[in-house]
Amino acid sequence: MSAKKRKIFFSSPAEDTVTHEVAQAQKDILKSLIAQGTIVNGEHYLPASWWNNTSDDAFNESIVALDEANILVAEVNEWSHSVGREIAYAQFVRKIPVLCLYKRGTKPSAMIEWNEDLQVFPYETAEDIKGIVDNFFTHWLE
């Protein structure tokens, strides 16, 4: 699948408890994804729009964007019902590939970590993220 045809949905926790470290990881992941295709929900990761939606609005917008996507990449450093729902929707309803990334030293939920149909990788640095993302799009998807 060429980069022009890749429509990527990026999923990550969107709660007030997100730490600076996780926020930087989200930026690093998005930076790596932008080189791989179109982020269908990228506007949700701009600082001005991050916290503006109610839970119902956010879920409905997520489903619309997921219906456009042909790949989901999730940051799973923290447990999040929203991220879990988006992964399940991508995996079981849309049946699209899912890549999950988490900071080494944290632990994704067992439902994600042990799901053999998901690609789940730890990272430590922005370079690790770039390498994992590049490998996923170059070798796993092609």
Short mmCIF file of N, CA and C in Angstrom, two decimals:
data_model
loop_
_atom_site.label_atom_id
_atom_site.label_comp_id
_atom_site.label_asym_id
_atom_site.label_seq_id
_atom_site.Cartn_x
_atom_site.Cartn_y
_atom_site.Cartn_z
N MET A 1 0.86 -1.18 0.00
CA MET A 1 0.00 0.00 0.00
C MET A 1 0.90 1.23 0.00
N SER A 2 0.74 2.09 -0.98
CA SER A 2 1.58 3.29 -1.05
C SER A 2 1.18 4.30 0.03
N ALA A 3 2.14 5.15 0.38
CA ALA A 3 1.91 6.16 1.43
C ALA A 3 0.73 7.06 1.10
N LYS A 4 0.50 7.33 -0.18
CA LYS A 4 -0.61 8.20 -0.56
C LYS A 4 -1.96 7.58 -0.22
N LYS A 5 -2.04 6.26 -0.22
CA LYS A 5 -3.30 5.58 0.04
C LYS A 5 -3.50 5.25 1.52
N ARG A 6 -2.46 5.42 2.32
CA ARG A 6 -2.56 5.09 3.74
C ARG A 6 -3.34 6.17 4.48
N LYS A 7 -4.39 5.75 5.11
CA LYS A 7 -5.19 6.65 5.94
C LYS A 7 -5.11 6.11 7.36
N ILE A 8 -4.36 6.80 8.17
CA ILE A 8 -3.99 6.32 9.50
C ILE A 8 -4.84 7.00 10.57
N PHE A 9 -5.40 6.20 11.45
CA PHE A 9 -6.10 6.71 12.64
C PHE A 9 -5.13 6.56 13.80
N PHE A 10 -4.85 7.66 14.50
CA PHE A 10 -3.97 7.61 15.66
C PHE A 10 -4.81 7.67 16.92
N SER A 11 -4.60 6.72 17.81
CA SER A 11 -5.36 6.62 19.05
C SER A 11 -4.42 6.73 20.24
N SER A 12 -4.80 7.56 21.21
CA SER A 12 -4.03 7.67 22.44
C SER A 12 -4.94 8.20 23.53
N PRO A 13 -4.55 7.97 24.80
CA PRO A 13 -5.38 8.47 25.89
C PRO A 13 -5.54 9.98 25.79
N ALA A 14 -6.73 10.46 26.03
CA ALA A 14 -7.00 11.90 25.99
C ALA A 14 -7.65 12.30 27.30
N GLU A 15 -6.88 12.17 28.35
CA GLU A 15 -7.39 12.48 29.67
C GLU A 15 -6.48 13.48 30.35
N ASP A 16 -6.98 14.18 31.34
CA ASP A 16 -6.21 15.20 32.04
C ASP A 16 -4.97 14.64 32.72
N THR A 17 -4.89 13.34 32.92
CA THR A 17 -3.76 12.74 33.62
C THR A 17 -2.58 12.45 32.71
N VAL A 18 -2.70 12.77 31.42
CA VAL A 18 -1.60 12.50 30.50
C VAL A 18 -0.39 13.34 30.93
N THR A 19 0.75 12.67 31.08
CA THR A 19 1.95 13.34 31.54
C THR A 19 2.68 13.99 30.38
N HIS A 20 3.63 14.87 30.71
CA HIS A 20 4.44 15.52 29.67
C HIS A 20 5.18 14.46 28.85
N GLU A 21 5.69 13.42 29.51
CA GLU A 21 6.41 12.37 28.82
C GLU A 21 5.53 11.68 27.78
N VAL A 22 4.31 11.38 28.15
CA VAL A 22 3.39 10.75 27.21
C VAL A 22 3.02 11.72 26.10
N ALA A 23 2.78 12.97 26.44
CA ALA A 23 2.46 13.96 25.40
C ALA A 23 3.59 14.06 24.39
N GLN A 24 4.84 14.03 24.85
CA GLN A 24 5.97 14.06 23.92
C GLN A 24 5.99 12.80 23.07
N ALA A 25 5.68 11.66 23.67
CA ALA A 25 5.63 10.41 22.90
C ALA A 25 4.56 10.50 21.82
N GLN A 26 3.42 11.08 22.15
CA GLN A 26 2.36 11.25 21.15
C GLN A 26 2.86 12.09 19.99
N LYS A 27 3.58 13.17 20.30
CA LYS A 27 4.13 14.02 19.24
C LYS A 27 5.14 13.24 18.39
N ASP A 28 5.98 12.44 19.05
CA ASP A 28 6.97 11.65 18.32
C ASP A 28 6.30 10.63 17.41
N ILE A 29 5.26 9.99 17.90
CA ILE A 29 4.54 9.00 17.09
C ILE A 29 3.88 9.70 15.90
N LEU A 30 3.19 10.80 16.15
CA LEU A 30 2.54 11.53 15.06
C LEU A 30 3.55 11.97 14.01
N LYS A 31 4.69 12.46 14.44
CA LYS A 31 5.74 12.88 13.50
C LYS A 31 6.15 11.71 12.59
N SER A 32 6.31 10.53 13.18
CA SER A 32 6.68 9.36 12.38
C SER A 32 5.55 8.92 11.45
N LEU A 33 4.30 9.07 11.91
CA LEU A 33 3.16 8.65 11.08
C LEU A 33 2.92 9.58 9.90
N ILE A 34 3.17 10.87 10.08
CA ILE A 34 2.93 11.84 9.01
C ILE A 34 3.75 11.47 7.76
N ALA A 35 4.92 10.90 7.96
CA ALA A 35 5.76 10.49 6.83
C ALA A 35 5.20 9.26 6.13
N GLN A 36 4.25 8.56 6.76
CA GLN A 36 3.74 7.30 6.24
C GLN A 36 2.38 7.40 5.55
N GLY A 37 1.67 8.51 5.75
CA GLY A 37 0.34 8.64 5.15
C GLY A 37 -0.41 9.81 5.75
N THR A 38 -1.72 9.80 5.56
CA THR A 38 -2.60 10.86 6.05
C THR A 38 -3.17 10.46 7.40
N ILE A 39 -3.07 11.35 8.38
CA ILE A 39 -3.66 11.10 9.70
C ILE A 39 -5.10 11.60 9.62
N VAL A 40 -6.06 10.67 9.63
CA VAL A 40 -7.46 11.04 9.41
C VAL A 40 -8.07 11.80 10.58
N ASN A 41 -7.48 11.69 11.76
CA ASN A 41 -7.99 12.41 12.92
C ASN A 41 -6.93 13.33 13.52
N GLY A 42 -6.01 13.78 12.70
CA GLY A 42 -4.89 14.59 13.17
C GLY A 42 -5.29 15.89 13.83
N GLU A 43 -6.41 16.46 13.44
CA GLU A 43 -6.84 17.73 14.05
C GLU A 43 -7.12 17.58 15.53
N HIS A 44 -7.39 16.39 16.00
CA HIS A 44 -7.66 16.18 17.42
C HIS A 44 -6.40 16.28 18.26
N TYR A 45 -5.25 16.29 17.63
CA TYR A 45 -3.99 16.36 18.37
C TYR A 45 -3.35 17.73 18.29
N LEU A 46 -4.08 18.71 17.79
CA LEU A 46 -3.62 20.09 17.86
C LEU A 46 -3.97 20.63 19.24
N PRO A 47 -3.07 21.39 19.87
CA PRO A 47 -3.32 21.84 21.24
C PRO A 47 -4.66 22.52 21.46
N ALA A 48 -5.13 23.33 20.53
CA ALA A 48 -6.38 24.07 20.72
C ALA A 48 -7.61 23.18 20.77
N SER A 49 -7.55 22.01 20.14
CA SER A 49 -8.74 21.17 20.05
C SER A 49 -8.69 19.94 20.96
N TRP A 50 -7.59 19.75 21.67
CA TRP A 50 -7.37 18.51 22.40
C TRP A 50 -8.50 18.18 23.36
N TRP A 51 -8.99 19.14 24.15
CA TRP A 51 -9.95 18.85 25.21
C TRP A 51 -11.33 19.43 24.96
N ASN A 52 -11.65 19.81 23.75
CA ASN A 52 -12.89 20.54 23.49
C ASN A 52 -14.14 19.68 23.39
N ASN A 53 -14.04 18.41 23.17
CA ASN A 53 -15.21 17.57 22.92
C ASN A 53 -15.72 16.90 24.18
N THR A 54 -17.04 16.65 24.20
CA THR A 54 -17.60 15.80 25.25
C THR A 54 -17.25 14.35 24.90
N SER A 55 -17.44 13.44 25.83
CA SER A 55 -17.13 12.03 25.57
C SER A 55 -17.94 11.48 24.41
N ASP A 56 -19.25 11.80 24.36
CA ASP A 56 -20.10 11.31 23.27
C ASP A 56 -19.64 11.86 21.93
N ASP A 57 -19.34 13.16 21.87
CA ASP A 57 -18.87 13.76 20.63
C ASP A 57 -17.57 13.11 20.17
N ALA A 58 -16.65 12.93 21.10
CA ALA A 58 -15.35 12.35 20.76
C ALA A 58 -15.52 10.94 20.22
N PHE A 59 -16.37 10.14 20.85
CA PHE A 59 -16.58 8.77 20.37
C PHE A 59 -17.20 8.77 18.98
N ASN A 60 -18.20 9.58 18.76
CA ASN A 60 -18.84 9.63 17.44
C ASN A 60 -17.87 10.10 16.37
N GLU A 61 -17.06 11.10 16.67
CA GLU A 61 -16.07 11.58 15.71
C GLU A 61 -15.02 10.51 15.45
N SER A 62 -14.66 9.76 16.50
CA SER A 62 -13.68 8.68 16.33
C SER A 62 -14.19 7.62 15.36
N ILE A 63 -15.44 7.25 15.49
CA ILE A 63 -16.01 6.22 14.61
C ILE A 63 -16.03 6.71 13.16
N VAL A 64 -16.40 7.95 12.94
CA VAL A 64 -16.40 8.51 11.58
C VAL A 64 -14.99 8.46 11.00
N ALA A 65 -14.00 8.88 11.79
CA ALA A 65 -12.62 8.87 11.31
C ALA A 65 -12.11 7.43 11.12
N LEU A 66 -12.47 6.54 12.04
CA LEU A 66 -12.05 5.14 11.89
C LEU A 66 -12.64 4.49 10.64
N ASP A 67 -13.83 4.91 10.27
CA ASP A 67 -14.43 4.38 9.06
C ASP A 67 -13.69 4.83 7.80
N GLU A 68 -12.92 5.91 7.89
CA GLU A 68 -12.09 6.39 6.79
C GLU A 68 -10.73 5.70 6.75
N ALA A 69 -10.27 5.26 7.90
CA ALA A 69 -8.90 4.76 8.04
C ALA A 69 -8.75 3.35 7.49
N ASN A 70 -7.51 3.04 7.07
CA ASN A 70 -7.19 1.66 6.70
C ASN A 70 -6.07 1.10 7.57
N ILE A 71 -5.64 1.87 8.59
CA ILE A 71 -4.63 1.44 9.56
C ILE A 71 -4.91 2.19 10.86
N LEU A 72 -4.72 1.52 12.00
CA LEU A 72 -4.81 2.20 13.30
C LEU A 72 -3.47 2.04 14.01
N VAL A 73 -2.96 3.15 14.53
CA VAL A 73 -1.77 3.12 15.37
C VAL A 73 -2.18 3.70 16.71
N ALA A 74 -1.90 2.94 17.79
CA ALA A 74 -2.33 3.36 19.13
C ALA A 74 -1.14 3.47 20.07
N GLU A 75 -1.16 4.51 20.86
CA GLU A 75 -0.20 4.68 21.95
C GLU A 75 -0.90 4.15 23.19
N VAL A 76 -0.33 3.12 23.80
CA VAL A 76 -1.01 2.42 24.88
C VAL A 76 -0.22 2.45 26.19
N ASN A 77 0.47 3.56 26.46
CA ASN A 77 1.22 3.69 27.72
C ASN A 77 0.31 3.62 28.93
N GLU A 78 -0.86 4.18 28.81
CA GLU A 78 -1.82 4.20 29.91
C GLU A 78 -3.07 3.44 29.47
N TRP A 79 -3.72 2.80 30.41
CA TRP A 79 -4.97 2.11 30.09
C TRP A 79 -6.02 3.15 29.80
N SER A 80 -6.79 2.92 28.78
CA SER A 80 -7.82 3.86 28.37
C SER A 80 -8.97 3.09 27.72
N HIS A 81 -10.17 3.28 28.24
CA HIS A 81 -11.33 2.63 27.63
C HIS A 81 -11.54 3.12 26.21
N SER A 82 -11.31 4.39 25.97
CA SER A 82 -11.50 4.94 24.62
C SER A 82 -10.55 4.29 23.62
N VAL A 83 -9.30 4.20 23.99
CA VAL A 83 -8.32 3.58 23.09
C VAL A 83 -8.68 2.11 22.87
N GLY A 84 -9.06 1.42 23.93
CA GLY A 84 -9.47 0.02 23.80
C GLY A 84 -10.65 -0.16 22.87
N ARG A 85 -11.62 0.72 22.99
CA ARG A 85 -12.79 0.65 22.10
C ARG A 85 -12.40 0.90 20.66
N GLU A 86 -11.50 1.87 20.44
CA GLU A 86 -11.07 2.17 19.07
C GLU A 86 -10.28 1.00 18.48
N ILE A 87 -9.42 0.38 19.29
CA ILE A 87 -8.67 -0.79 18.82
C ILE A 87 -9.63 -1.93 18.47
N ALA A 88 -10.59 -2.20 19.34
CA ALA A 88 -11.56 -3.27 19.09
C ALA A 88 -12.36 -2.98 17.82
N TYR A 89 -12.79 -1.74 17.63
CA TYR A 89 -13.55 -1.37 16.44
C TYR A 89 -12.69 -1.60 15.19
N ALA A 90 -11.44 -1.15 15.24
CA ALA A 90 -10.54 -1.33 14.09
C ALA A 90 -10.30 -2.81 13.81
N GLN A 91 -10.09 -3.58 14.86
CA GLN A 91 -9.75 -4.99 14.69
C GLN A 91 -10.95 -5.84 14.28
N PHE A 92 -12.07 -5.67 14.95
CA PHE A 92 -13.18 -6.60 14.76
C PHE A 92 -14.27 -6.11 13.80
N VAL A 93 -14.45 -4.80 13.71
CA VAL A 93 -15.47 -4.27 12.79
C VAL A 93 -14.83 -3.91 11.46
N ARG A 94 -13.80 -3.09 11.49
CA ARG A 94 -13.15 -2.66 10.25
C ARG A 94 -12.17 -3.68 9.70
N LYS A 95 -11.61 -4.51 10.58
CA LYS A 95 -10.63 -5.53 10.20
C LYS A 95 -9.42 -4.92 9.50
N ILE A 96 -8.88 -3.85 10.11
CA ILE A 96 -7.70 -3.18 9.58
C ILE A 96 -6.50 -3.46 10.50
N PRO A 97 -5.28 -3.36 9.97
CA PRO A 97 -4.09 -3.60 10.79
C PRO A 97 -4.00 -2.61 11.95
N VAL A 98 -3.48 -3.10 13.09
CA VAL A 98 -3.34 -2.27 14.28
C VAL A 98 -1.91 -2.41 14.82
N LEU A 99 -1.26 -1.27 15.04
CA LEU A 99 0.05 -1.20 15.67
C LEU A 99 -0.11 -0.50 17.00
N CYS A 100 0.38 -1.12 18.08
CA CYS A 100 0.32 -0.53 19.42
C CYS A 100 1.74 -0.28 19.92
N LEU A 101 1.96 0.91 20.45
CA LEU A 101 3.27 1.30 20.97
C LEU A 101 3.13 1.68 22.44
N TYR A 102 4.12 1.28 23.24
CA TYR A 102 4.10 1.68 24.65
C TYR A 102 5.52 1.93 25.14
N LYS A 103 5.63 2.83 26.08
CA LYS A 103 6.92 3.20 26.67
C LYS A 103 7.46 2.02 27.46
N ARG A 104 8.70 1.63 27.17
CA ARG A 104 9.33 0.54 27.93
C ARG A 104 9.31 0.93 29.40
N GLY A 105 8.91 -0.02 30.23
CA GLY A 105 8.78 0.25 31.66
C GLY A 105 7.34 0.44 32.09
N THR A 106 6.45 0.71 31.13
CA THR A 106 5.01 0.71 31.40
C THR A 106 4.48 -0.64 30.91
N LYS A 107 3.23 -0.88 31.15
CA LYS A 107 2.67 -2.17 30.75
C LYS A 107 1.30 -1.94 30.12
N PRO A 108 1.14 -2.33 28.85
CA PRO A 108 -0.20 -2.23 28.26
C PRO A 108 -1.13 -3.25 28.91
N SER A 109 -2.40 -3.07 28.74
CA SER A 109 -3.35 -4.03 29.30
C SER A 109 -3.09 -5.41 28.70
N ALA A 110 -3.42 -6.44 29.45
CA ALA A 110 -3.24 -7.81 28.97
C ALA A 110 -4.05 -8.06 27.70
N MET A 111 -5.21 -7.42 27.57
CA MET A 111 -6.05 -7.59 26.38
C MET A 111 -5.31 -7.12 25.12
N ILE A 112 -4.43 -6.16 25.28
CA ILE A 112 -3.64 -5.67 24.15
C ILE A 112 -2.35 -6.47 24.04
N GLU A 113 -1.65 -6.61 25.14
CA GLU A 113 -0.34 -7.25 25.13
C GLU A 113 -0.38 -8.69 24.59
N TRP A 114 -1.43 -9.43 24.92
CA TRP A 114 -1.49 -10.84 24.53
C TRP A 114 -2.37 -11.11 23.32
N ASN A 115 -2.85 -10.07 22.66
CA ASN A 115 -3.67 -10.23 21.46
C ASN A 115 -2.73 -10.50 20.28
N GLU A 116 -2.74 -11.71 19.79
CA GLU A 116 -1.81 -12.11 18.73
C GLU A 116 -2.08 -11.44 17.40
N ASP A 117 -3.23 -10.82 17.24
CA ASP A 117 -3.56 -10.16 15.98
C ASP A 117 -3.12 -8.70 15.95
N LEU A 118 -2.58 -8.21 17.06
CA LEU A 118 -2.07 -6.84 17.12
C LEU A 118 -0.55 -6.87 17.09
N GLN A 119 0.04 -5.86 16.50
CA GLN A 119 1.49 -5.68 16.55
C GLN A 119 1.75 -4.76 17.74
N VAL A 120 2.44 -5.23 18.78
CA VAL A 120 2.64 -4.48 20.02
C VAL A 120 4.14 -4.39 20.30
N PHE A 121 4.66 -3.16 20.42
CA PHE A 121 6.09 -2.95 20.59
C PHE A 121 6.38 -1.89 21.64
N PRO A 122 7.43 -2.13 22.45
CA PRO A 122 7.88 -1.09 23.39
C PRO A 122 8.87 -0.15 22.71
N TYR A 123 8.99 1.05 23.23
CA TYR A 123 9.98 2.01 22.74
C TYR A 123 10.59 2.74 23.93
N GLU A 124 11.74 3.35 23.71
CA GLU A 124 12.37 4.19 24.72
C GLU A 124 12.57 5.61 24.22
N THR A 125 12.89 5.75 22.94
CA THR A 125 13.25 7.06 22.39
C THR A 125 12.44 7.36 21.13
N ALA A 126 12.54 8.60 20.68
CA ALA A 126 11.89 8.99 19.42
C ALA A 126 12.47 8.18 18.26
N GLU A 127 13.75 7.85 18.32
CA GLU A 127 14.38 7.05 17.27
C GLU A 127 13.78 5.63 17.26
N ASP A 128 13.52 5.09 18.46
CA ASP A 128 12.87 3.77 18.53
C ASP A 128 11.50 3.82 17.85
N ILE A 129 10.73 4.87 18.16
CA ILE A 129 9.39 5.02 17.57
C ILE A 129 9.49 5.05 16.06
N LYS A 130 10.40 5.88 15.55
CA LYS A 130 10.56 5.99 14.10
C LYS A 130 10.92 4.65 13.49
N GLY A 131 11.83 3.92 14.13
CA GLY A 131 12.24 2.62 13.60
C GLY A 131 11.10 1.61 13.59
N ILE A 132 10.32 1.58 14.67
CA ILE A 132 9.18 0.66 14.74
C ILE A 132 8.14 1.00 13.68
N VAL A 133 7.81 2.28 13.59
CA VAL A 133 6.81 2.73 12.60
C VAL A 133 7.30 2.44 11.19
N ASP A 134 8.54 2.80 10.89
CA ASP A 134 9.08 2.54 9.55
C ASP A 134 9.05 1.04 9.23
N ASN A 135 9.45 0.21 10.18
CA ASN A 135 9.46 -1.24 9.97
C ASN A 135 8.03 -1.76 9.76
N PHE A 136 7.09 -1.29 10.55
CA PHE A 136 5.70 -1.70 10.41
C PHE A 136 5.17 -1.39 9.01
N PHE A 137 5.39 -0.17 8.55
CA PHE A 137 4.86 0.23 7.25
C PHE A 137 5.65 -0.37 6.09
N THR A 138 6.92 -0.66 6.28
CA THR A 138 7.74 -1.20 5.21
C THR A 138 7.64 -2.71 5.09
N HIS A 139 7.71 -3.40 6.24
CA HIS A 139 7.80 -4.86 6.18
C HIS A 139 6.51 -5.57 6.55
N TRP A 140 5.79 -5.07 7.54
CA TRP A 140 4.61 -5.79 7.98
C TRP A 140 3.42 -5.55 7.06
N LEU A 141 3.27 -4.33 6.58
CA LEU A 141 2.10 -4.01 5.73
C LEU A 141 2.32 -4.38 4.27
N GLU A 142 3.54 -4.32 3.82
CA GLU A 142 3.81 -4.52 2.38
C GLU A 142 3.77 -5.98 2.01
#
